[in-house]
């Protein structure tokens, strides 16, 4: 019997440059020992493999009535600083619950109030594909295997060989029927 795991997938009909999902945030609690659970509030989250830890905005702190648990030193795009920490439960898509996650307060630009960092991402398997110009973003926990694209590549492919060799006017290797320059080889604006 395969090991029990929890997973979700988010799809887009285009190439996504930012990985976004809805998440729930609440005060930290242990479901086995608490009779009335704090309300889980929903927020928009960005997934960032370049961030060490998970970050929440002041809006999340206020809406969830979070209480600080300490201070920590953080490195941000604006330089090093200190920031208060909080303990939360994070509800990922498809009812995946992450308990007692230490988060820091920070500024996140756009309509996003949670940044999911490597403290959560590294507990599972993350895959992002852009097959036929459509992005699929999938996550499962716990990690079940090493996803190795090199090992699954055709044997005739040597080290350093490009995976796709297509001229600008050749048919796109993704199978769309378009020319490569009008499909996967399109230069971003």
Short mmCIF file of N, CA and C in Angstrom, two decimals:
data_model
loop_
_atom_site.label_atom_id
_atom_site.label_comp_id
_atom_site.label_asym_id
_atom_site.label_seq_id
_atom_site.Cartn_x
_atom_site.Cartn_y
_atom_site.Cartn_z
N UNK A 1 0.84 -1.18 0.00
CA UNK A 1 0.00 0.00 0.00
C UNK A 1 0.89 1.24 0.00
N UNK A 2 0.60 2.24 -0.89
CA UNK A 2 1.44 3.44 -0.93
C UNK A 2 1.31 4.24 0.37
N UNK A 3 2.37 4.95 0.76
CA UNK A 3 2.32 5.75 1.98
C UNK A 3 1.24 6.83 1.87
N UNK A 4 0.64 7.17 2.99
CA UNK A 4 -0.38 8.21 3.02
C UNK A 4 0.29 9.57 2.81
N UNK A 5 -0.29 10.34 1.92
CA UNK A 5 0.22 11.69 1.69
C UNK A 5 -0.96 12.61 1.39
N UNK A 6 -0.69 13.90 1.45
CA UNK A 6 -1.68 14.93 1.16
C UNK A 6 -1.11 15.78 0.02
N UNK A 7 -1.96 16.16 -0.91
CA UNK A 7 -1.45 16.90 -2.07
C UNK A 7 -2.50 17.83 -2.64
N UNK A 8 -2.03 18.77 -3.46
CA UNK A 8 -2.92 19.62 -4.23
C UNK A 8 -2.24 19.98 -5.54
N UNK A 9 -3.04 20.45 -6.49
CA UNK A 9 -2.51 20.95 -7.76
C UNK A 9 -3.27 22.22 -8.12
N UNK A 10 -2.54 23.20 -8.61
CA UNK A 10 -3.13 24.45 -9.12
C UNK A 10 -2.74 24.56 -10.58
N UNK A 11 -3.70 24.86 -11.43
CA UNK A 11 -3.44 24.93 -12.88
C UNK A 11 -3.80 26.30 -13.43
N UNK A 12 -3.10 26.66 -14.51
CA UNK A 12 -3.41 27.91 -15.22
C UNK A 12 -3.36 27.62 -16.71
N UNK A 13 -4.17 28.31 -17.48
CA UNK A 13 -4.21 28.13 -18.93
C UNK A 13 -3.12 28.94 -19.63
N UNK A 14 -2.14 29.37 -18.87
CA UNK A 14 -1.02 30.15 -19.40
C UNK A 14 0.20 29.86 -18.53
N UNK A 15 1.33 30.40 -18.93
CA UNK A 15 2.52 30.27 -18.10
C UNK A 15 2.41 31.26 -16.94
N UNK A 16 2.52 30.73 -15.73
CA UNK A 16 2.46 31.58 -14.54
C UNK A 16 3.87 32.01 -14.16
N UNK A 17 4.04 33.27 -13.86
CA UNK A 17 5.34 33.76 -13.40
C UNK A 17 5.39 33.83 -11.89
N UNK A 18 4.22 33.71 -11.27
CA UNK A 18 4.09 33.77 -9.81
C UNK A 18 3.19 32.61 -9.39
N UNK A 19 3.60 31.88 -8.36
CA UNK A 19 2.80 30.76 -7.86
C UNK A 19 1.93 31.25 -6.71
N UNK A 20 0.62 31.28 -6.94
CA UNK A 20 -0.33 31.79 -5.95
C UNK A 20 -1.37 30.74 -5.61
N UNK A 21 -1.76 30.69 -4.34
CA UNK A 21 -2.89 29.87 -3.89
C UNK A 21 -3.57 30.60 -2.75
N UNK A 22 -4.76 30.16 -2.41
CA UNK A 22 -5.40 30.61 -1.19
C UNK A 22 -4.89 29.73 -0.05
N UNK A 23 -4.74 30.31 1.12
CA UNK A 23 -4.37 29.55 2.31
C UNK A 23 -5.23 30.04 3.47
N UNK A 24 -5.35 29.20 4.48
CA UNK A 24 -6.00 29.60 5.72
C UNK A 24 -4.95 29.81 6.79
N UNK A 25 -5.16 30.80 7.64
CA UNK A 25 -4.26 31.08 8.75
C UNK A 25 -5.10 31.20 10.02
N UNK A 26 -4.61 30.60 11.10
CA UNK A 26 -5.25 30.76 12.41
C UNK A 26 -4.17 30.79 13.48
N UNK A 27 -4.57 31.13 14.68
CA UNK A 27 -3.65 30.99 15.81
C UNK A 27 -3.27 29.52 15.90
N UNK A 28 -2.07 29.23 16.37
CA UNK A 28 -1.61 27.84 16.48
C UNK A 28 -2.47 27.10 17.50
N UNK A 29 -2.80 25.85 17.16
CA UNK A 29 -3.54 24.99 18.09
C UNK A 29 -3.22 23.54 17.77
N UNK A 30 -3.41 22.69 18.76
CA UNK A 30 -3.24 21.25 18.58
C UNK A 30 -4.63 20.64 18.50
N UNK A 31 -5.05 20.13 17.34
CA UNK A 31 -6.41 19.62 17.20
C UNK A 31 -6.73 18.47 18.16
N UNK A 32 -5.71 17.79 18.66
CA UNK A 32 -5.95 16.66 19.57
C UNK A 32 -6.28 17.12 20.99
N UNK A 33 -5.91 18.34 21.35
CA UNK A 33 -6.08 18.77 22.74
C UNK A 33 -6.99 19.97 22.91
N UNK A 34 -7.48 20.54 21.85
CA UNK A 34 -8.29 21.75 21.98
C UNK A 34 -9.74 21.45 21.57
N UNK A 35 -10.67 21.96 22.36
CA UNK A 35 -12.08 21.66 22.07
C UNK A 35 -12.68 22.65 21.07
N UNK A 36 -12.33 23.93 21.17
CA UNK A 36 -12.84 24.89 20.19
C UNK A 36 -11.66 25.49 19.43
N UNK A 37 -11.62 25.20 18.14
CA UNK A 37 -10.50 25.63 17.30
C UNK A 37 -10.66 27.10 16.92
N UNK A 38 -9.55 27.84 16.86
CA UNK A 38 -9.63 29.22 16.36
C UNK A 38 -10.10 29.23 14.91
N UNK A 39 -10.78 30.29 14.54
CA UNK A 39 -11.30 30.42 13.18
C UNK A 39 -10.14 30.54 12.19
N UNK A 40 -10.23 29.79 11.09
CA UNK A 40 -9.23 29.83 10.02
C UNK A 40 -9.66 30.93 9.05
N UNK A 41 -8.82 31.94 8.87
CA UNK A 41 -9.11 33.05 7.96
C UNK A 41 -8.41 32.79 6.63
N UNK A 42 -9.05 33.15 5.53
CA UNK A 42 -8.48 32.88 4.20
C UNK A 42 -7.73 34.09 3.66
N UNK A 43 -6.55 33.81 3.08
CA UNK A 43 -5.70 34.85 2.50
C UNK A 43 -5.08 34.34 1.20
N UNK A 44 -4.64 35.27 0.38
CA UNK A 44 -3.90 34.93 -0.84
C UNK A 44 -2.43 34.76 -0.46
N UNK A 45 -1.80 33.68 -0.98
CA UNK A 45 -0.40 33.40 -0.65
C UNK A 45 0.43 33.24 -1.91
N UNK A 46 1.68 33.68 -1.83
CA UNK A 46 2.67 33.46 -2.87
C UNK A 46 3.66 32.42 -2.35
N UNK A 47 4.05 31.48 -3.21
CA UNK A 47 5.01 30.44 -2.86
C UNK A 47 6.38 30.90 -3.35
N UNK A 48 7.36 30.96 -2.45
CA UNK A 48 8.66 31.54 -2.78
C UNK A 48 9.79 30.63 -2.31
N UNK A 49 10.43 29.92 -3.24
CA UNK A 49 11.53 29.03 -2.88
C UNK A 49 12.78 29.81 -2.50
N UNK A 50 12.78 31.12 -2.70
CA UNK A 50 13.92 31.94 -2.31
C UNK A 50 13.80 32.48 -0.90
N UNK A 51 12.68 32.21 -0.24
CA UNK A 51 12.47 32.69 1.12
C UNK A 51 12.71 31.55 2.11
N UNK A 52 13.49 31.82 3.12
CA UNK A 52 13.80 30.80 4.13
C UNK A 52 12.57 30.42 4.93
N UNK A 53 11.81 31.42 5.37
CA UNK A 53 10.66 31.18 6.23
C UNK A 53 9.39 31.81 5.71
N UNK A 54 8.29 31.44 6.33
CA UNK A 54 6.98 31.97 5.96
C UNK A 54 6.76 33.33 6.61
N UNK A 55 6.12 34.21 5.85
CA UNK A 55 5.91 35.60 6.27
C UNK A 55 4.42 35.93 6.17
N UNK A 56 3.94 36.72 7.13
CA UNK A 56 2.56 37.22 7.09
C UNK A 56 2.59 38.74 7.23
N UNK A 57 1.56 39.39 6.69
CA UNK A 57 1.45 40.84 6.79
C UNK A 57 0.72 41.23 8.08
N UNK A 58 0.74 42.51 8.38
CA UNK A 58 0.03 43.03 9.55
C UNK A 58 -1.47 42.75 9.44
N UNK A 59 -2.01 42.73 8.23
CA UNK A 59 -3.43 42.41 8.02
C UNK A 59 -3.76 41.02 8.57
N UNK A 60 -2.90 40.04 8.33
CA UNK A 60 -3.10 38.68 8.85
C UNK A 60 -3.03 38.69 10.37
N UNK A 61 -2.03 39.37 10.91
CA UNK A 61 -1.84 39.45 12.36
C UNK A 61 -3.09 40.02 13.02
N UNK A 62 -3.61 41.11 12.46
CA UNK A 62 -4.80 41.76 13.03
C UNK A 62 -6.05 40.89 12.90
N UNK A 63 -6.28 40.35 11.69
CA UNK A 63 -7.50 39.57 11.44
C UNK A 63 -7.54 38.28 12.25
N UNK A 64 -6.38 37.68 12.51
CA UNK A 64 -6.31 36.42 13.26
C UNK A 64 -6.00 36.65 14.75
N UNK A 65 -5.85 37.90 15.15
CA UNK A 65 -5.54 38.26 16.55
C UNK A 65 -4.31 37.49 17.06
N UNK A 66 -3.26 37.51 16.24
CA UNK A 66 -2.03 36.79 16.60
C UNK A 66 -1.26 37.56 17.67
N UNK A 67 -0.66 36.81 18.58
CA UNK A 67 0.16 37.39 19.65
C UNK A 67 1.62 37.08 19.37
N UNK A 68 2.51 38.08 19.51
CA UNK A 68 3.93 37.83 19.23
C UNK A 68 4.52 36.80 20.20
N UNK A 69 5.44 35.98 19.68
CA UNK A 69 6.11 34.97 20.51
C UNK A 69 7.58 35.29 20.70
N UNK A 70 8.08 36.32 20.00
CA UNK A 70 9.49 36.68 20.11
C UNK A 70 9.89 37.58 18.96
N UNK A 71 11.18 37.77 18.83
CA UNK A 71 11.74 38.57 17.74
C UNK A 71 12.81 37.72 17.04
N UNK A 72 13.02 38.01 15.75
CA UNK A 72 14.06 37.30 15.01
C UNK A 72 14.73 38.25 14.03
N UNK A 73 15.93 37.91 13.64
CA UNK A 73 16.70 38.67 12.66
C UNK A 73 16.36 38.14 11.28
N UNK A 74 15.96 39.01 10.35
CA UNK A 74 15.59 38.58 8.99
C UNK A 74 16.35 39.39 7.95
N UNK A 75 16.58 38.75 6.81
CA UNK A 75 17.17 39.43 5.65
C UNK A 75 16.05 39.65 4.65
N UNK A 76 15.83 40.90 4.25
CA UNK A 76 14.79 41.22 3.28
C UNK A 76 15.41 41.90 2.07
N UNK A 77 14.60 42.20 1.08
CA UNK A 77 15.08 42.92 -0.10
C UNK A 77 15.57 44.31 0.28
N UNK A 78 15.07 44.84 1.40
CA UNK A 78 15.49 46.17 1.86
C UNK A 78 16.66 46.10 2.85
N UNK A 79 17.21 44.91 3.05
CA UNK A 79 18.34 44.76 3.97
C UNK A 79 17.95 44.03 5.24
N UNK A 80 18.92 43.81 6.13
CA UNK A 80 18.64 43.09 7.37
C UNK A 80 17.84 43.93 8.36
N UNK A 81 17.01 43.25 9.15
CA UNK A 81 16.20 43.93 10.16
C UNK A 81 15.74 42.90 11.18
N UNK A 82 15.07 43.33 12.21
CA UNK A 82 14.44 42.41 13.15
C UNK A 82 12.94 42.47 12.95
N UNK A 83 12.27 41.37 13.28
CA UNK A 83 10.84 41.30 13.07
C UNK A 83 10.21 40.42 14.14
N UNK A 84 8.98 40.73 14.55
CA UNK A 84 8.31 39.86 15.52
C UNK A 84 7.92 38.52 14.88
N UNK A 85 7.87 37.47 15.72
CA UNK A 85 7.47 36.14 15.26
C UNK A 85 6.12 35.77 15.89
N UNK A 86 5.43 34.86 15.24
CA UNK A 86 4.11 34.39 15.68
C UNK A 86 4.02 32.90 15.40
N UNK A 87 3.22 32.17 16.16
CA UNK A 87 2.94 30.77 15.89
C UNK A 87 1.56 30.66 15.28
N UNK A 88 1.48 29.98 14.12
CA UNK A 88 0.20 29.85 13.43
C UNK A 88 0.01 28.42 12.91
N UNK A 89 -1.21 28.10 12.58
CA UNK A 89 -1.51 26.92 11.78
C UNK A 89 -1.80 27.43 10.38
N UNK A 90 -1.31 26.72 9.38
CA UNK A 90 -1.50 27.11 7.99
C UNK A 90 -2.31 26.02 7.30
N UNK A 91 -3.42 26.40 6.70
CA UNK A 91 -4.24 25.48 5.93
C UNK A 91 -3.94 25.66 4.46
N UNK A 92 -3.27 24.68 3.86
CA UNK A 92 -2.96 24.74 2.43
C UNK A 92 -4.16 24.22 1.65
N UNK A 93 -4.17 24.40 0.32
CA UNK A 93 -5.29 23.88 -0.48
C UNK A 93 -5.49 22.37 -0.26
N UNK A 94 -6.70 21.92 -0.50
CA UNK A 94 -7.10 20.52 -0.39
C UNK A 94 -6.98 20.01 1.04
N UNK A 95 -7.19 20.90 2.01
CA UNK A 95 -7.28 20.56 3.43
C UNK A 95 -5.97 20.02 4.01
N UNK A 96 -4.83 20.50 3.51
CA UNK A 96 -3.53 20.13 4.07
C UNK A 96 -3.25 21.09 5.23
N UNK A 97 -3.11 20.57 6.44
CA UNK A 97 -2.90 21.42 7.62
C UNK A 97 -1.46 21.32 8.10
N UNK A 98 -0.83 22.46 8.27
CA UNK A 98 0.53 22.55 8.82
C UNK A 98 0.40 23.24 10.17
N UNK A 99 0.80 22.57 11.25
CA UNK A 99 0.61 23.10 12.59
C UNK A 99 1.86 23.71 13.18
N UNK A 100 1.64 24.70 14.05
CA UNK A 100 2.71 25.36 14.81
C UNK A 100 3.86 25.84 13.94
N UNK A 101 3.53 26.61 12.93
CA UNK A 101 4.53 27.20 12.03
C UNK A 101 4.93 28.56 12.59
N UNK A 102 6.23 28.75 12.77
CA UNK A 102 6.75 30.05 13.23
C UNK A 102 6.86 30.96 12.01
N UNK A 103 6.13 32.07 12.04
CA UNK A 103 6.15 33.03 10.93
C UNK A 103 6.65 34.37 11.43
N UNK A 104 7.08 35.21 10.49
CA UNK A 104 7.50 36.57 10.84
C UNK A 104 6.59 37.57 10.15
N UNK A 105 6.52 38.74 10.73
CA UNK A 105 5.76 39.83 10.10
C UNK A 105 6.64 40.47 9.04
N UNK A 106 6.03 40.80 7.89
CA UNK A 106 6.78 41.44 6.83
C UNK A 106 5.87 42.15 5.86
N UNK A 107 6.48 42.87 4.96
CA UNK A 107 5.75 43.57 3.89
C UNK A 107 5.76 42.68 2.66
N UNK A 108 4.59 42.47 2.06
CA UNK A 108 4.47 41.71 0.82
C UNK A 108 3.69 42.58 -0.14
N UNK A 109 4.24 42.81 -1.31
CA UNK A 109 3.60 43.71 -2.26
C UNK A 109 2.50 43.01 -3.05
N UNK A 110 1.55 43.79 -3.54
CA UNK A 110 0.44 43.25 -4.31
C UNK A 110 -0.71 42.83 -3.40
N UNK A 111 -1.59 42.03 -3.93
CA UNK A 111 -2.76 41.57 -3.18
C UNK A 111 -2.47 40.25 -2.47
N UNK A 112 -1.31 40.16 -1.86
CA UNK A 112 -0.86 38.94 -1.20
C UNK A 112 -0.56 39.26 0.26
N UNK A 113 -1.02 38.39 1.17
CA UNK A 113 -0.79 38.62 2.60
C UNK A 113 0.02 37.53 3.28
N UNK A 114 0.35 36.44 2.54
CA UNK A 114 1.15 35.36 3.10
C UNK A 114 2.20 34.96 2.07
N UNK A 115 3.42 34.78 2.53
CA UNK A 115 4.49 34.26 1.69
C UNK A 115 4.88 32.89 2.26
N UNK A 116 4.66 31.84 1.46
CA UNK A 116 5.02 30.48 1.88
C UNK A 116 6.48 30.27 1.54
N UNK A 117 7.29 30.04 2.57
CA UNK A 117 8.73 29.89 2.38
C UNK A 117 9.19 28.44 2.45
N UNK A 118 10.49 28.27 2.43
CA UNK A 118 11.09 26.94 2.42
C UNK A 118 10.84 26.15 3.71
N UNK A 119 10.48 26.82 4.80
CA UNK A 119 10.16 26.08 6.02
C UNK A 119 8.98 25.14 5.80
N UNK A 120 8.05 25.51 4.93
CA UNK A 120 6.91 24.66 4.57
C UNK A 120 7.23 23.85 3.32
N UNK A 121 7.74 24.50 2.27
CA UNK A 121 7.99 23.84 0.99
C UNK A 121 8.92 22.64 1.15
N UNK A 122 9.95 22.77 1.98
CA UNK A 122 10.95 21.70 2.12
C UNK A 122 10.43 20.48 2.87
N UNK A 123 9.23 20.55 3.41
CA UNK A 123 8.65 19.39 4.09
C UNK A 123 7.97 18.43 3.12
N UNK A 124 7.88 18.81 1.85
CA UNK A 124 7.20 17.96 0.87
C UNK A 124 7.89 18.00 -0.47
N UNK A 125 7.14 17.64 -1.51
CA UNK A 125 7.62 17.67 -2.89
C UNK A 125 6.87 18.76 -3.64
N UNK A 126 7.60 19.63 -4.32
CA UNK A 126 7.04 20.72 -5.11
C UNK A 126 7.42 20.50 -6.56
N UNK A 127 6.46 20.59 -7.46
CA UNK A 127 6.75 20.47 -8.89
C UNK A 127 6.00 21.55 -9.64
N UNK A 128 6.69 22.16 -10.59
CA UNK A 128 6.08 23.18 -11.46
C UNK A 128 6.38 22.76 -12.89
N UNK A 129 5.34 22.60 -13.69
CA UNK A 129 5.52 22.25 -15.10
C UNK A 129 4.82 23.29 -15.96
N UNK A 130 5.29 23.42 -17.19
CA UNK A 130 4.71 24.37 -18.14
C UNK A 130 4.42 23.68 -19.46
N UNK A 131 3.89 22.49 -19.39
CA UNK A 131 3.61 21.69 -20.57
C UNK A 131 2.59 22.39 -21.46
N UNK A 132 2.93 22.52 -22.75
CA UNK A 132 2.09 23.17 -23.75
C UNK A 132 1.69 24.60 -23.36
N UNK A 133 2.59 25.27 -22.65
CA UNK A 133 2.36 26.66 -22.29
C UNK A 133 1.38 26.87 -21.15
N UNK A 134 1.00 25.78 -20.46
CA UNK A 134 0.06 25.87 -19.34
C UNK A 134 0.78 25.40 -18.08
N UNK A 135 0.74 26.22 -17.04
CA UNK A 135 1.45 25.90 -15.82
C UNK A 135 0.60 25.03 -14.90
N UNK A 136 1.23 24.02 -14.35
CA UNK A 136 0.65 23.20 -13.28
C UNK A 136 1.63 23.24 -12.11
N UNK A 137 1.11 23.55 -10.95
CA UNK A 137 1.90 23.71 -9.74
C UNK A 137 1.33 22.73 -8.72
N UNK A 138 2.15 21.77 -8.30
CA UNK A 138 1.67 20.71 -7.43
C UNK A 138 2.57 20.57 -6.21
N UNK A 139 1.95 20.22 -5.08
CA UNK A 139 2.68 20.04 -3.83
C UNK A 139 2.10 18.84 -3.10
N UNK A 140 2.97 18.03 -2.50
CA UNK A 140 2.51 16.93 -1.66
C UNK A 140 3.40 16.84 -0.43
N UNK A 141 2.79 16.35 0.63
CA UNK A 141 3.49 16.19 1.89
C UNK A 141 3.06 14.88 2.51
N UNK A 142 3.93 14.06 3.02
CA UNK A 142 5.39 14.23 3.07
C UNK A 142 6.02 13.92 1.72
N UNK A 143 7.32 14.17 1.63
CA UNK A 143 8.06 13.84 0.41
C UNK A 143 8.05 12.33 0.21
N UNK A 144 7.80 11.89 -1.02
CA UNK A 144 7.70 10.47 -1.31
C UNK A 144 8.80 9.93 -2.21
N UNK A 145 9.47 10.81 -2.95
CA UNK A 145 10.50 10.34 -3.87
C UNK A 145 11.36 11.52 -4.33
N UNK A 146 12.48 11.19 -4.95
CA UNK A 146 13.32 12.19 -5.58
C UNK A 146 12.85 12.33 -7.03
N UNK A 147 12.42 13.50 -7.40
CA UNK A 147 12.01 13.75 -8.78
C UNK A 147 13.27 14.15 -9.54
N UNK A 148 13.70 13.31 -10.48
CA UNK A 148 14.97 13.51 -11.17
C UNK A 148 14.72 13.54 -12.68
N UNK A 149 14.68 14.74 -13.25
CA UNK A 149 14.44 14.89 -14.68
C UNK A 149 15.64 14.43 -15.51
N UNK A 150 16.84 14.51 -14.97
CA UNK A 150 18.03 14.07 -15.69
C UNK A 150 17.99 12.56 -15.86
N UNK A 151 17.67 11.83 -14.82
CA UNK A 151 17.61 10.37 -14.88
C UNK A 151 16.54 9.90 -15.86
N UNK A 152 15.44 10.65 -15.99
CA UNK A 152 14.35 10.23 -16.88
C UNK A 152 14.54 10.72 -18.32
N UNK A 153 15.62 11.47 -18.59
CA UNK A 153 15.88 11.97 -19.95
C UNK A 153 16.29 10.83 -20.86
N UNK A 154 16.08 10.97 -22.17
CA UNK A 154 16.50 9.91 -23.11
C UNK A 154 17.99 9.61 -22.96
N UNK A 155 18.36 8.33 -23.13
CA UNK A 155 19.74 7.89 -22.93
C UNK A 155 20.72 8.53 -23.91
N UNK A 156 20.28 8.84 -25.15
CA UNK A 156 21.20 9.41 -26.13
C UNK A 156 21.58 10.86 -25.80
N UNK A 157 20.93 11.42 -24.83
CA UNK A 157 21.21 12.79 -24.45
C UNK A 157 22.43 12.82 -23.53
N UNK A 158 23.47 13.52 -23.92
CA UNK A 158 24.68 13.59 -23.11
C UNK A 158 24.63 14.76 -22.15
N UNK A 159 25.59 14.81 -21.22
CA UNK A 159 25.64 15.93 -20.28
C UNK A 159 25.80 17.25 -21.02
N UNK A 160 25.06 18.23 -20.62
CA UNK A 160 25.15 19.55 -21.23
C UNK A 160 24.38 19.69 -22.52
N UNK A 161 23.77 18.61 -23.02
CA UNK A 161 22.99 18.70 -24.25
C UNK A 161 21.67 19.41 -23.96
N UNK A 162 21.25 20.30 -24.86
CA UNK A 162 19.96 20.94 -24.63
C UNK A 162 18.85 19.91 -24.76
N UNK A 163 17.80 20.05 -23.96
CA UNK A 163 16.68 19.13 -24.01
C UNK A 163 15.91 19.27 -25.31
N UNK A 164 15.80 20.49 -25.81
CA UNK A 164 15.03 20.75 -27.02
C UNK A 164 15.90 21.54 -27.98
N UNK A 165 16.01 21.05 -29.19
CA UNK A 165 16.70 21.80 -30.22
C UNK A 165 15.66 22.13 -31.28
N UNK A 166 15.25 23.38 -31.33
CA UNK A 166 14.24 23.82 -32.29
C UNK A 166 14.64 25.17 -32.83
N UNK A 167 14.59 25.30 -34.17
CA UNK A 167 14.80 26.61 -34.78
C UNK A 167 13.55 27.46 -34.60
N UNK A 168 13.70 28.75 -34.74
CA UNK A 168 12.56 29.64 -34.52
C UNK A 168 11.36 29.30 -35.40
N UNK A 169 11.61 28.83 -36.63
CA UNK A 169 10.50 28.55 -37.54
C UNK A 169 10.10 27.07 -37.58
N UNK A 170 10.74 26.25 -36.75
CA UNK A 170 10.37 24.83 -36.67
C UNK A 170 9.08 24.67 -35.88
N UNK A 171 8.39 23.53 -36.08
CA UNK A 171 7.22 23.26 -35.24
C UNK A 171 7.64 23.17 -33.78
N UNK A 172 6.81 23.67 -32.88
CA UNK A 172 7.15 23.66 -31.46
C UNK A 172 7.16 22.22 -30.94
N UNK A 173 8.20 21.84 -30.20
CA UNK A 173 8.29 20.48 -29.69
C UNK A 173 7.20 20.13 -28.68
N UNK A 174 6.46 21.12 -28.18
CA UNK A 174 5.41 20.82 -27.20
C UNK A 174 4.19 20.18 -27.86
N UNK A 175 4.14 20.23 -29.20
CA UNK A 175 3.03 19.58 -29.90
C UNK A 175 1.83 20.48 -30.17
N UNK A 176 1.98 21.77 -29.95
CA UNK A 176 0.86 22.69 -30.14
C UNK A 176 0.49 22.90 -31.60
N UNK A 177 1.41 22.60 -32.53
CA UNK A 177 1.18 22.85 -33.95
C UNK A 177 1.63 24.24 -34.39
N UNK A 178 2.03 25.09 -33.44
CA UNK A 178 2.52 26.43 -33.76
C UNK A 178 4.02 26.37 -34.03
N UNK A 179 4.52 27.44 -34.65
CA UNK A 179 5.97 27.57 -34.80
C UNK A 179 6.56 27.82 -33.41
N UNK A 180 7.79 27.34 -33.23
CA UNK A 180 8.47 27.49 -31.94
C UNK A 180 8.51 28.95 -31.49
N UNK A 181 8.78 29.89 -32.43
CA UNK A 181 8.89 31.31 -32.06
C UNK A 181 7.56 31.89 -31.60
N UNK A 182 6.44 31.27 -31.95
CA UNK A 182 5.11 31.77 -31.57
C UNK A 182 4.53 31.00 -30.38
N UNK A 183 5.31 30.05 -29.86
CA UNK A 183 4.80 29.21 -28.76
C UNK A 183 5.80 29.22 -27.60
N UNK A 184 6.46 28.11 -27.36
CA UNK A 184 7.38 27.98 -26.22
C UNK A 184 8.64 28.82 -26.37
N UNK A 185 9.00 29.21 -27.59
CA UNK A 185 10.19 30.02 -27.81
C UNK A 185 9.90 31.50 -27.80
N UNK A 186 8.67 31.87 -27.44
CA UNK A 186 8.26 33.27 -27.44
C UNK A 186 9.04 34.04 -26.39
N UNK A 187 9.58 35.18 -26.76
CA UNK A 187 10.32 36.01 -25.85
C UNK A 187 9.35 36.77 -24.95
N UNK A 188 9.53 36.67 -23.59
CA UNK A 188 8.64 37.41 -22.68
C UNK A 188 8.74 38.90 -22.91
N UNK A 189 7.61 39.57 -22.73
CA UNK A 189 7.59 41.04 -22.92
C UNK A 189 8.01 41.73 -21.66
#
